[in-house]
């Protein structure tokens, strides 16, 4: 009981110290609020409000029908321009797409003559250019098929492929990037806060003060693990409710409490890594450099950006030993697919087991470092 009381008391000291460190406090607030909003809203991979102009040289029923089919939110309302204005408009960056409907387009189509449209694209808007060309092609094909069907022409093909997208019906990038941003922030801040807690004690000379008190290195290390983990756990819960669900309107299908339980298990691993790095670094700049060598591989090979299936088989097999991979896997299963404990408990157990190993290694390293001090 005395050991537990010391761990709790030292942990509250860490929380008070963190509350007075406005740089780290601001980093936590920013990482789980503005950074999530920016990542979700600035890296959109879907077509949204693309500027389009239409040169209607046919002025037929079909050309008007095609013009009216380009609707928000994928495209802005089409603007009618003359053929001579196409090049100046593209040069000025006024429109991303210009659709040129030539004279006698409808007549040629009904007369079974070759009928072509021209779509001019400003490819400097790379993502919109690629997606918009496919959208425009589909819109024109649908409107032509509908018009020809009403005009008594050949019927469209009897077989159609209907795609149904599960868990993200509109394939919105923000639904994915917002949650993945939170997962990456958990790893980043757990390492930074735990490592900074050790380095800060050394830089301020308070580590020696702790050593003359009736506390053990184990109690000091565990206090740093639980206090910094608690800060991140609270920040994750608030970010999911206030930012992801509240501001971004991303529906969270699964159980947030279950996800937080899994996150708590993962935080033992991440804070242990930070504690270990804190024993290696002698200053905050050194900690920052060492942190980059650890965090970047963990984040890039976690499966949050690139699926493990897209990696070489040997690497995908090797990464099964990484708790970050299991963390991303059960987080996606819970938050996106609504998985329960029965579907993710094995991954949570694996994360807890690997995390326990790293906690023991970090505490042994911390105890050795403290003894040398």
mmCIF file of C-alpha atoms in Angstrom:
data_model
loop_
_atom_site.group_PDB
_atom_site.id
_atom_site.type_symbol
_atom_site.label_atom_id
_atom_site.label_comp_id
_atom_site.label_asym_id
_atom_site.label_seq_id
_atom_site.Cartn_x
_atom_site.Cartn_y
_atom_site.Cartn_z
ATOM 1 C CA UNK A 1 0.000 0.000 0.000
ATOM 2 C CA UNK A 2 2.900 2.343 0.726
ATOM 3 C CA UNK A 3 4.274 1.741 -2.785
ATOM 4 C CA UNK A 4 0.867 2.428 -4.351
ATOM 5 C CA UNK A 5 0.468 5.595 -2.288
ATOM 6 C CA UNK A 6 3.882 6.820 -3.383
ATOM 7 C CA UNK A 7 3.079 6.125 -7.043
ATOM 8 C CA UNK A 8 -0.204 8.042 -6.770
ATOM 9 C CA UNK A 9 1.449 10.946 -4.938
ATOM 10 C CA UNK A 10 4.328 11.182 -7.418
ATOM 11 C CA UNK A 11 1.862 10.965 -10.301
ATOM 12 C CA UNK A 12 -0.137 13.921 -9.000
ATOM 13 C CA UNK A 13 3.163 15.822 -8.772
ATOM 14 C CA UNK A 14 3.739 15.026 -12.452
ATOM 15 C CA UNK A 15 0.262 16.299 -13.319
ATOM 16 C CA UNK A 16 0.871 19.572 -11.474
ATOM 17 C CA UNK A 17 4.222 19.948 -13.206
ATOM 18 C CA UNK A 18 2.610 19.268 -16.576
ATOM 19 C CA UNK A 19 -0.086 21.875 -15.880
ATOM 20 C CA UNK A 20 2.614 24.506 -15.376
ATOM 21 C CA UNK A 21 4.502 23.544 -18.543
ATOM 22 C CA UNK A 22 2.556 25.659 -21.023
ATOM 23 C CA UNK A 23 4.590 24.464 -24.020
ATOM 24 C CA UNK A 24 3.710 20.786 -23.520
ATOM 25 C CA UNK A 25 0.160 21.669 -22.496
ATOM 26 C CA UNK A 26 -0.285 23.681 -25.678
ATOM 27 C CA UNK A 27 1.186 20.835 -27.731
ATOM 28 C CA UNK A 28 -1.363 18.378 -26.323
ATOM 29 C CA UNK A 29 -4.294 20.745 -26.902
ATOM 30 C CA UNK A 30 -3.154 21.550 -30.445
ATOM 31 C CA UNK A 31 -2.439 17.918 -31.395
ATOM 32 C CA UNK A 32 -5.906 16.736 -30.436
ATOM 33 C CA UNK A 33 -7.894 19.729 -31.730
ATOM 34 C CA UNK A 34 -6.568 22.051 -34.442
ATOM 35 C CA UNK A 35 -4.172 19.459 -35.855
ATOM 36 C CA UNK A 36 -7.017 16.938 -36.239
ATOM 37 C CA UNK A 37 -9.252 19.535 -37.897
ATOM 38 C CA UNK A 38 -6.494 20.607 -40.281
ATOM 39 C CA UNK A 39 -5.586 17.043 -41.200
ATOM 40 C CA UNK A 40 -9.207 16.081 -41.818
ATOM 41 C CA UNK A 41 -10.168 19.153 -43.834
ATOM 42 C CA UNK A 42 -7.017 19.983 -45.783
ATOM 43 C CA UNK A 43 -6.110 16.565 -47.203
ATOM 44 C CA UNK A 44 -9.395 15.725 -48.867
ATOM 45 C CA UNK A 45 -9.162 12.995 -51.490
ATOM 46 C CA UNK A 46 -12.644 13.416 -52.901
ATOM 47 C CA UNK A 47 -14.039 15.864 -55.468
ATOM 48 C CA UNK A 48 -15.601 18.897 -53.829
ATOM 49 C CA UNK A 49 -16.771 22.183 -55.371
ATOM 50 C CA UNK A 50 -14.673 21.847 -58.501
ATOM 51 C CA UNK A 51 -14.991 24.886 -60.770
ATOM 52 C CA UNK A 52 -16.371 23.962 -64.197
ATOM 53 C CA UNK A 53 -17.345 25.933 -67.287
ATOM 54 C CA UNK A 54 -19.303 24.651 -70.279
ATOM 55 C CA UNK A 55 -19.062 25.777 -73.876
ATOM 56 C CA UNK A 56 -22.449 24.827 -75.361
ATOM 57 C CA UNK A 57 -22.092 25.105 -79.144
ATOM 58 C CA UNK A 58 -24.907 22.623 -79.734
ATOM 59 C CA UNK A 59 -27.679 24.335 -77.740
ATOM 60 C CA UNK A 60 -29.804 21.204 -77.857
ATOM 61 C CA UNK A 61 -31.942 19.380 -75.343
ATOM 62 C CA UNK A 62 -29.136 16.926 -74.637
ATOM 63 C CA UNK A 63 -26.508 19.650 -74.143
ATOM 64 C CA UNK A 64 -28.767 21.443 -71.639
ATOM 65 C CA UNK A 65 -29.424 18.137 -69.904
ATOM 66 C CA UNK A 66 -25.680 17.491 -69.554
ATOM 67 C CA UNK A 67 -25.085 21.015 -68.279
ATOM 68 C CA UNK A 68 -27.746 20.664 -65.584
ATOM 69 C CA UNK A 69 -26.281 17.332 -64.439
ATOM 70 C CA UNK A 70 -23.119 18.920 -63.009
ATOM 71 C CA UNK A 71 -24.331 19.684 -59.502
ATOM 72 C CA UNK A 72 -22.892 20.466 -56.048
ATOM 73 C CA UNK A 73 -21.250 19.239 -53.901
ATOM 74 C CA UNK A 74 -18.898 17.659 -56.461
ATOM 75 C CA UNK A 75 -18.996 20.599 -58.865
ATOM 76 C CA UNK A 76 -19.840 24.249 -58.574
ATOM 77 C CA UNK A 77 -22.772 25.352 -60.754
ATOM 78 C CA UNK A 78 -21.471 25.358 -64.356
ATOM 79 C CA UNK A 79 -20.659 28.697 -65.944
ATOM 80 C CA UNK A 80 -21.406 29.238 -69.648
ATOM 81 C CA UNK A 81 -18.457 30.650 -71.582
ATOM 82 C CA UNK A 82 -17.563 31.074 -75.243
ATOM 83 C CA UNK A 83 -15.121 28.819 -77.082
ATOM 84 C CA UNK A 84 -12.594 31.649 -77.437
ATOM 85 C CA UNK A 85 -12.463 32.023 -73.626
ATOM 86 C CA UNK A 86 -11.303 28.458 -72.885
ATOM 87 C CA UNK A 87 -7.558 29.042 -73.036
ATOM 88 C CA UNK A 88 -7.589 32.399 -71.148
ATOM 89 C CA UNK A 89 -9.784 30.885 -68.415
ATOM 90 C CA UNK A 90 -7.495 27.881 -67.942
ATOM 91 C CA UNK A 91 -4.398 30.097 -68.004
ATOM 92 C CA UNK A 92 -5.902 32.285 -65.292
ATOM 93 C CA UNK A 93 -6.835 29.254 -63.169
ATOM 94 C CA UNK A 94 -10.482 30.324 -63.117
ATOM 95 C CA UNK A 95 -11.813 26.839 -63.844
ATOM 96 C CA UNK A 96 -10.456 23.366 -63.259
ATOM 97 C CA UNK A 97 -12.660 21.842 -65.993
ATOM 98 C CA UNK A 98 -14.062 23.201 -69.235
ATOM 99 C CA UNK A 99 -16.477 20.954 -71.137
ATOM 100 C CA UNK A 100 -16.806 21.815 -74.837
ATOM 101 C CA UNK A 101 -19.995 20.478 -76.468
ATOM 102 C CA UNK A 102 -19.537 20.819 -80.251
ATOM 103 C CA UNK A 103 -22.257 21.799 -82.790
ATOM 104 C CA UNK A 104 -24.636 19.007 -83.930
ATOM 105 C CA UNK A 105 -23.621 16.791 -80.996
ATOM 106 C CA UNK A 106 -27.201 15.600 -80.394
ATOM 107 C CA UNK A 107 -27.909 15.166 -84.110
ATOM 108 C CA UNK A 108 -24.757 13.139 -84.671
ATOM 109 C CA UNK A 109 -25.544 10.947 -81.669
ATOM 110 C CA UNK A 110 -29.074 10.171 -82.864
ATOM 111 C CA UNK A 111 -27.808 9.695 -86.423
ATOM 112 C CA UNK A 112 -25.323 7.064 -85.203
ATOM 113 C CA UNK A 113 -22.421 9.247 -86.340
ATOM 114 C CA UNK A 114 -19.229 9.700 -84.299
ATOM 115 C CA UNK A 115 -20.006 12.161 -81.485
ATOM 116 C CA UNK A 116 -17.256 13.510 -79.270
ATOM 117 C CA UNK A 117 -16.980 15.946 -76.401
ATOM 118 C CA UNK A 118 -13.839 17.714 -75.252
ATOM 119 C CA UNK A 119 -12.992 18.115 -71.581
ATOM 120 C CA UNK A 120 -10.142 20.533 -70.869
ATOM 121 C CA UNK A 121 -8.566 20.006 -67.440
ATOM 122 C CA UNK A 122 -6.232 22.131 -65.348
ATOM 123 C CA UNK A 123 -4.002 19.353 -63.976
ATOM 124 C CA UNK A 124 -2.218 21.626 -61.508
ATOM 125 C CA UNK A 125 -5.103 20.682 -59.186
ATOM 126 C CA UNK A 126 -3.916 17.087 -59.356
ATOM 127 C CA UNK A 127 -6.390 15.318 -57.066
ATOM 128 C CA UNK A 128 -9.437 17.127 -58.430
ATOM 129 C CA UNK A 129 -8.214 16.695 -61.989
ATOM 130 C CA UNK A 130 -7.976 12.923 -61.721
ATOM 131 C CA UNK A 131 -11.222 12.410 -59.847
ATOM 132 C CA UNK A 132 -13.141 15.064 -61.765
ATOM 133 C CA UNK A 133 -12.359 13.533 -65.160
ATOM 134 C CA UNK A 134 -13.870 10.231 -64.039
ATOM 135 C CA UNK A 135 -16.907 11.987 -62.556
ATOM 136 C CA UNK A 136 -17.465 14.022 -65.705
ATOM 137 C CA UNK A 137 -17.176 10.948 -67.921
ATOM 138 C CA UNK A 138 -19.727 9.112 -65.793
ATOM 139 C CA UNK A 139 -22.141 12.069 -65.768
ATOM 140 C CA UNK A 140 -22.008 12.453 -69.555
ATOM 141 C CA UNK A 141 -22.439 8.696 -70.102
ATOM 142 C CA UNK A 142 -25.460 8.579 -67.785
ATOM 143 C CA UNK A 143 -27.140 11.572 -69.395
ATOM 144 C CA UNK A 144 -26.500 10.272 -72.932
ATOM 145 C CA UNK A 145 -27.899 6.846 -72.038
ATOM 146 C CA UNK A 146 -30.961 8.437 -70.440
ATOM 147 C CA UNK A 147 -31.552 10.720 -73.420
ATOM 148 C CA UNK A 148 -31.079 7.974 -76.003
ATOM 149 C CA UNK A 149 -33.446 5.728 -74.078
ATOM 150 C CA UNK A 150 -36.187 8.375 -74.122
ATOM 151 C CA UNK A 151 -35.542 9.085 -77.808
ATOM 152 C CA UNK A 152 -36.176 5.466 -78.733
ATOM 153 C CA UNK A 153 -32.556 4.614 -79.523
ATOM 154 C CA UNK A 154 -30.723 1.419 -78.532
ATOM 155 C CA UNK A 155 -31.332 0.518 -74.899
ATOM 156 C CA UNK A 156 -28.417 0.647 -72.456
ATOM 157 C CA UNK A 157 -26.677 -2.562 -71.471
ATOM 158 C CA UNK A 158 -28.951 -4.735 -69.275
ATOM 159 C CA UNK A 159 -26.279 -5.430 -66.655
ATOM 160 C CA UNK A 160 -25.103 -2.700 -64.293
ATOM 161 C CA UNK A 161 -22.535 -2.883 -61.497
ATOM 162 C CA UNK A 162 -23.811 -1.316 -58.286
ATOM 163 C CA UNK A 163 -21.114 -0.552 -55.713
ATOM 164 C CA UNK A 164 -21.972 -0.249 -52.043
ATOM 165 C CA UNK A 165 -19.314 1.203 -49.770
ATOM 166 C CA UNK A 166 -19.408 -0.051 -46.203
ATOM 167 C CA UNK A 167 -18.571 1.989 -43.072
ATOM 168 C CA UNK A 168 -17.976 5.200 -45.051
ATOM 169 C CA UNK A 169 -20.830 5.464 -47.594
ATOM 170 C CA UNK A 170 -19.662 8.700 -49.207
ATOM 171 C CA UNK A 171 -15.958 7.698 -49.119
ATOM 172 C CA UNK A 172 -15.093 10.931 -47.292
ATOM 173 C CA UNK A 173 -11.417 11.279 -46.481
ATOM 174 C CA UNK A 174 -12.127 13.196 -43.265
ATOM 175 C CA UNK A 175 -13.776 10.125 -41.745
ATOM 176 C CA UNK A 176 -10.467 8.288 -42.055
ATOM 177 C CA UNK A 177 -7.840 10.981 -41.545
ATOM 178 C CA UNK A 178 -9.419 12.442 -38.397
ATOM 179 C CA UNK A 179 -9.344 9.184 -36.442
ATOM 180 C CA UNK A 180 -5.933 8.207 -37.837
ATOM 181 C CA UNK A 181 -4.662 11.620 -36.762
ATOM 182 C CA UNK A 182 -5.736 10.875 -33.212
ATOM 183 C CA UNK A 183 -3.984 7.496 -33.260
ATOM 184 C CA UNK A 184 -0.748 9.060 -34.517
ATOM 185 C CA UNK A 185 -0.996 11.800 -31.886
ATOM 186 C CA UNK A 186 -1.348 9.181 -29.150
ATOM 187 C CA UNK A 187 1.971 7.601 -30.119
ATOM 188 C CA UNK A 188 3.702 10.934 -30.630
ATOM 189 C CA UNK A 189 2.632 12.576 -27.373
ATOM 190 C CA UNK A 190 3.011 9.485 -25.199
ATOM 191 C CA UNK A 191 6.670 9.267 -26.197
ATOM 192 C CA UNK A 192 7.288 13.016 -25.896
ATOM 193 C CA UNK A 193 5.545 13.547 -22.545
ATOM 194 C CA UNK A 194 7.086 10.547 -20.814
ATOM 195 C CA UNK A 195 10.543 11.302 -22.191
ATOM 196 C CA UNK A 196 10.259 14.990 -21.379
ATOM 197 C CA UNK A 197 9.227 14.160 -17.813
ATOM 198 C CA UNK A 198 12.545 12.367 -17.250
ATOM 199 C CA UNK A 199 14.689 14.933 -19.054
ATOM 200 C CA UNK A 200 12.934 17.786 -17.245
ATOM 201 C CA UNK A 201 13.747 16.226 -13.860
ATOM 202 C CA UNK A 202 17.399 15.937 -14.860
ATOM 203 C CA UNK A 203 17.667 19.468 -16.294
ATOM 204 C CA UNK A 204 16.011 21.087 -13.271
ATOM 205 C CA UNK A 205 17.961 19.026 -10.761
ATOM 206 C CA UNK A 206 14.821 17.689 -9.086
ATOM 207 C CA UNK A 207 15.755 14.054 -9.765
ATOM 208 C CA UNK A 208 18.329 14.213 -6.992
ATOM 209 C CA UNK A 209 15.682 15.593 -4.640
ATOM 210 C CA UNK A 210 13.454 12.608 -5.382
ATOM 211 C CA UNK A 211 16.280 10.166 -4.705
ATOM 212 C CA UNK A 212 16.769 11.407 -1.148
ATOM 213 C CA UNK A 213 13.095 10.860 -0.431
ATOM 214 C CA UNK A 214 11.705 7.476 0.725
ATOM 215 C CA UNK A 215 10.688 6.466 -2.823
ATOM 216 C CA UNK A 216 12.166 3.900 -5.192
ATOM 217 C CA UNK A 217 13.078 4.273 -8.883
ATOM 218 C CA UNK A 218 10.215 1.869 -9.664
ATOM 219 C CA UNK A 219 7.714 4.172 -7.976
ATOM 220 C CA UNK A 220 9.121 7.223 -9.791
ATOM 221 C CA UNK A 221 8.936 5.493 -13.176
ATOM 222 C CA UNK A 222 5.413 4.107 -12.697
ATOM 223 C CA UNK A 223 4.174 7.511 -11.573
ATOM 224 C CA UNK A 224 5.419 9.032 -14.807
ATOM 225 C CA UNK A 225 3.790 6.259 -16.830
ATOM 226 C CA UNK A 226 0.304 6.555 -15.335
ATOM 227 C CA UNK A 227 0.189 10.357 -15.059
ATOM 228 C CA UNK A 228 1.302 11.065 -18.621
ATOM 229 C CA UNK A 229 -0.878 8.242 -19.920
ATOM 230 C CA UNK A 230 -3.885 9.722 -18.127
ATOM 231 C CA UNK A 231 -3.331 13.123 -19.753
ATOM 232 C CA UNK A 232 -3.337 11.567 -23.208
ATOM 233 C CA UNK A 233 -6.302 9.309 -22.458
ATOM 234 C CA UNK A 234 -8.435 12.289 -21.386
ATOM 235 C CA UNK A 235 -7.310 14.238 -24.463
ATOM 236 C CA UNK A 236 -8.248 11.323 -26.752
ATOM 237 C CA UNK A 237 -11.741 11.032 -25.278
ATOM 238 C CA UNK A 238 -12.394 14.773 -25.563
ATOM 239 C CA UNK A 239 -11.021 14.862 -29.114
ATOM 240 C CA UNK A 240 -13.275 12.022 -30.259
ATOM 241 C CA UNK A 241 -16.394 13.574 -28.751
ATOM 242 C CA UNK A 242 -15.808 17.295 -29.341
ATOM 243 C CA UNK A 243 -13.677 17.424 -32.507
ATOM 244 C CA UNK A 244 -14.349 14.257 -34.522
ATOM 245 C CA UNK A 245 -18.004 13.761 -33.659
ATOM 246 C CA UNK A 246 -18.922 17.361 -32.807
ATOM 247 C CA UNK A 247 -17.073 19.580 -35.280
ATOM 248 C CA UNK A 248 -16.317 17.153 -38.130
ATOM 249 C CA UNK A 249 -19.642 15.263 -37.787
ATOM 250 C CA UNK A 250 -17.960 11.898 -38.197
ATOM 251 C CA UNK A 251 -20.237 9.178 -36.798
ATOM 252 C CA UNK A 252 -18.511 6.953 -34.254
ATOM 253 C CA UNK A 253 -20.197 3.576 -34.668
ATOM 254 C CA UNK A 254 -18.395 1.626 -31.971
ATOM 255 C CA UNK A 255 -17.917 1.948 -28.225
ATOM 256 C CA UNK A 256 -15.703 4.847 -27.175
ATOM 257 C CA UNK A 257 -15.169 3.375 -23.661
ATOM 258 C CA UNK A 258 -13.928 0.114 -25.209
ATOM 259 C CA UNK A 259 -11.582 2.067 -27.458
ATOM 260 C CA UNK A 260 -10.250 3.990 -24.446
ATOM 261 C CA UNK A 261 -9.598 0.709 -22.630
ATOM 262 C CA UNK A 262 -7.523 -0.482 -25.591
ATOM 263 C CA UNK A 263 -5.783 2.896 -25.767
ATOM 264 C CA UNK A 264 -4.874 2.652 -22.084
ATOM 265 C CA UNK A 265 -3.255 -0.729 -22.760
ATOM 266 C CA UNK A 266 -1.311 0.735 -25.685
ATOM 267 C CA UNK A 267 -0.183 3.720 -23.613
ATOM 268 C CA UNK A 268 1.831 1.413 -21.359
ATOM 269 C CA UNK A 269 3.961 0.581 -24.395
ATOM 270 C CA UNK A 270 4.204 4.138 -25.758
ATOM 271 C CA UNK A 271 4.995 5.782 -22.409
ATOM 272 C CA UNK A 272 7.559 3.065 -21.679
ATOM 273 C CA UNK A 273 9.289 3.950 -24.968
ATOM 274 C CA UNK A 274 9.295 7.601 -23.925
ATOM 275 C CA UNK A 275 10.658 6.715 -20.500
ATOM 276 C CA UNK A 276 13.421 4.658 -22.092
ATOM 277 C CA UNK A 277 14.370 7.462 -24.497
ATOM 278 C CA UNK A 278 14.365 9.912 -21.588
ATOM 279 C CA UNK A 279 17.097 7.874 -19.914
ATOM 280 C CA UNK A 280 19.207 8.074 -23.080
ATOM 281 C CA UNK A 281 18.816 11.805 -23.778
ATOM 282 C CA UNK A 282 20.623 14.426 -21.705
ATOM 283 C CA UNK A 283 18.599 17.394 -22.980
ATOM 284 C CA UNK A 284 15.347 18.167 -24.747
ATOM 285 C CA UNK A 285 17.023 18.692 -28.148
ATOM 286 C CA UNK A 286 18.635 15.258 -27.849
ATOM 287 C CA UNK A 287 15.265 13.759 -26.934
ATOM 288 C CA UNK A 288 13.714 15.351 -30.018
ATOM 289 C CA UNK A 289 16.307 13.850 -32.333
ATOM 290 C CA UNK A 290 16.072 10.363 -30.814
ATOM 291 C CA UNK A 291 12.275 10.597 -30.833
ATOM 292 C CA UNK A 292 12.215 11.093 -34.617
ATOM 293 C CA UNK A 293 14.192 7.889 -35.140
ATOM 294 C CA UNK A 294 11.594 5.929 -33.175
ATOM 295 C CA UNK A 295 8.284 7.647 -33.942
ATOM 296 C CA UNK A 296 8.543 7.856 -37.737
ATOM 297 C CA UNK A 297 8.972 4.085 -38.314
ATOM 298 C CA UNK A 298 6.220 3.332 -35.783
ATOM 299 C CA UNK A 299 3.776 5.715 -37.489
ATOM 300 C CA UNK A 300 4.666 4.949 -41.111
ATOM 301 C CA UNK A 301 4.569 1.167 -40.617
ATOM 302 C CA UNK A 302 1.517 1.064 -38.357
ATOM 303 C CA UNK A 303 -1.039 0.492 -41.103
ATOM 304 C CA UNK A 304 -2.698 3.873 -40.532
ATOM 305 C CA UNK A 305 -1.357 5.273 -43.823
ATOM 306 C CA UNK A 306 -0.542 2.168 -45.874
ATOM 307 C CA UNK A 307 -2.291 -1.189 -45.314
ATOM 308 C CA UNK A 308 -0.046 -4.039 -44.262
ATOM 309 C CA UNK A 309 -1.294 -5.974 -47.295
ATOM 310 C CA UNK A 310 0.494 -3.471 -49.525
ATOM 311 C CA UNK A 311 3.842 -4.077 -47.809
ATOM 312 C CA UNK A 312 6.317 -6.878 -48.577
ATOM 313 C CA UNK A 313 5.190 -10.148 -46.930
ATOM 314 C CA UNK A 314 8.316 -10.410 -44.787
ATOM 315 C CA UNK A 315 7.820 -6.882 -43.467
ATOM 316 C CA UNK A 316 4.108 -7.429 -42.773
ATOM 317 C CA UNK A 317 4.987 -10.564 -40.788
ATOM 318 C CA UNK A 318 7.714 -8.758 -38.855
ATOM 319 C CA UNK A 319 5.367 -5.898 -37.975
ATOM 320 C CA UNK A 320 3.056 -8.251 -36.092
ATOM 321 C CA UNK A 321 5.457 -7.719 -33.191
ATOM 322 C CA UNK A 322 4.690 -3.977 -33.205
ATOM 323 C CA UNK A 323 1.992 -2.887 -30.719
ATOM 324 C CA UNK A 324 1.267 0.118 -32.943
ATOM 325 C CA UNK A 325 0.020 -2.213 -35.702
ATOM 326 C CA UNK A 326 -2.393 -3.936 -33.321
ATOM 327 C CA UNK A 327 -3.449 -0.569 -31.875
ATOM 328 C CA UNK A 328 -4.423 0.751 -35.308
ATOM 329 C CA UNK A 329 -6.159 -2.529 -36.178
ATOM 330 C CA UNK A 330 -8.410 -2.687 -33.127
ATOM 331 C CA UNK A 331 -9.044 1.071 -33.207
ATOM 332 C CA UNK A 332 -10.342 0.834 -36.783
ATOM 333 C CA UNK A 333 -12.411 -2.237 -35.897
ATOM 334 C CA UNK A 334 -14.048 -0.531 -32.917
ATOM 335 C CA UNK A 335 -14.577 2.996 -34.217
ATOM 336 C CA UNK A 336 -15.351 2.234 -37.871
ATOM 337 C CA UNK A 337 -16.966 -1.199 -37.835
ATOM 338 C CA UNK A 338 -18.505 -1.205 -34.368
ATOM 339 C CA UNK A 339 -16.596 -4.296 -33.217
ATOM 340 C CA UNK A 340 -17.119 -5.509 -29.673
ATOM 341 C CA UNK A 341 -14.734 -6.927 -27.121
ATOM 342 C CA UNK A 342 -15.135 -10.432 -28.553
ATOM 343 C CA UNK A 343 -13.605 -9.271 -31.860
ATOM 344 C CA UNK A 344 -10.661 -7.249 -30.536
ATOM 345 C CA UNK A 345 -9.707 -8.768 -27.184
ATOM 346 C CA UNK A 346 -6.850 -10.802 -28.681
ATOM 347 C CA UNK A 347 -5.190 -7.684 -30.111
ATOM 348 C CA UNK A 348 -5.650 -5.812 -26.825
ATOM 349 C CA UNK A 349 -4.034 -8.723 -24.973
ATOM 350 C CA UNK A 350 -1.110 -8.744 -27.425
ATOM 351 C CA UNK A 351 -0.639 -4.987 -26.983
ATOM 352 C CA UNK A 352 -0.777 -5.367 -23.197
ATOM 353 C CA UNK A 353 1.760 -8.219 -23.204
ATOM 354 C CA UNK A 354 4.258 -6.418 -25.433
ATOM 355 C CA UNK A 355 3.673 -3.208 -23.490
ATOM 356 C CA UNK A 356 4.440 -5.001 -20.215
ATOM 357 C CA UNK A 357 7.763 -6.183 -21.625
ATOM 358 C CA UNK A 358 8.708 -2.655 -22.640
ATOM 359 C CA UNK A 359 7.592 -1.245 -19.271
ATOM 360 C CA UNK A 360 9.846 -3.699 -17.445
ATOM 361 C CA UNK A 361 12.776 -2.877 -19.767
ATOM 362 C CA UNK A 362 12.197 0.864 -19.348
ATOM 363 C CA UNK A 363 12.008 0.600 -15.543
ATOM 364 C CA UNK A 364 15.216 -1.445 -15.413
ATOM 365 C CA UNK A 365 16.941 1.113 -17.606
ATOM 366 C CA UNK A 366 15.523 3.954 -15.505
ATOM 367 C CA UNK A 367 16.666 2.290 -12.286
ATOM 368 C CA UNK A 368 20.178 1.817 -13.702
ATOM 369 C CA UNK A 369 20.317 5.447 -14.853
ATOM 370 C CA UNK A 370 19.124 6.715 -11.485
ATOM 371 C CA UNK A 371 21.700 4.563 -9.697
ATOM 372 C CA UNK A 372 24.469 6.062 -11.822
ATOM 373 C CA UNK A 373 23.196 9.553 -11.039
#
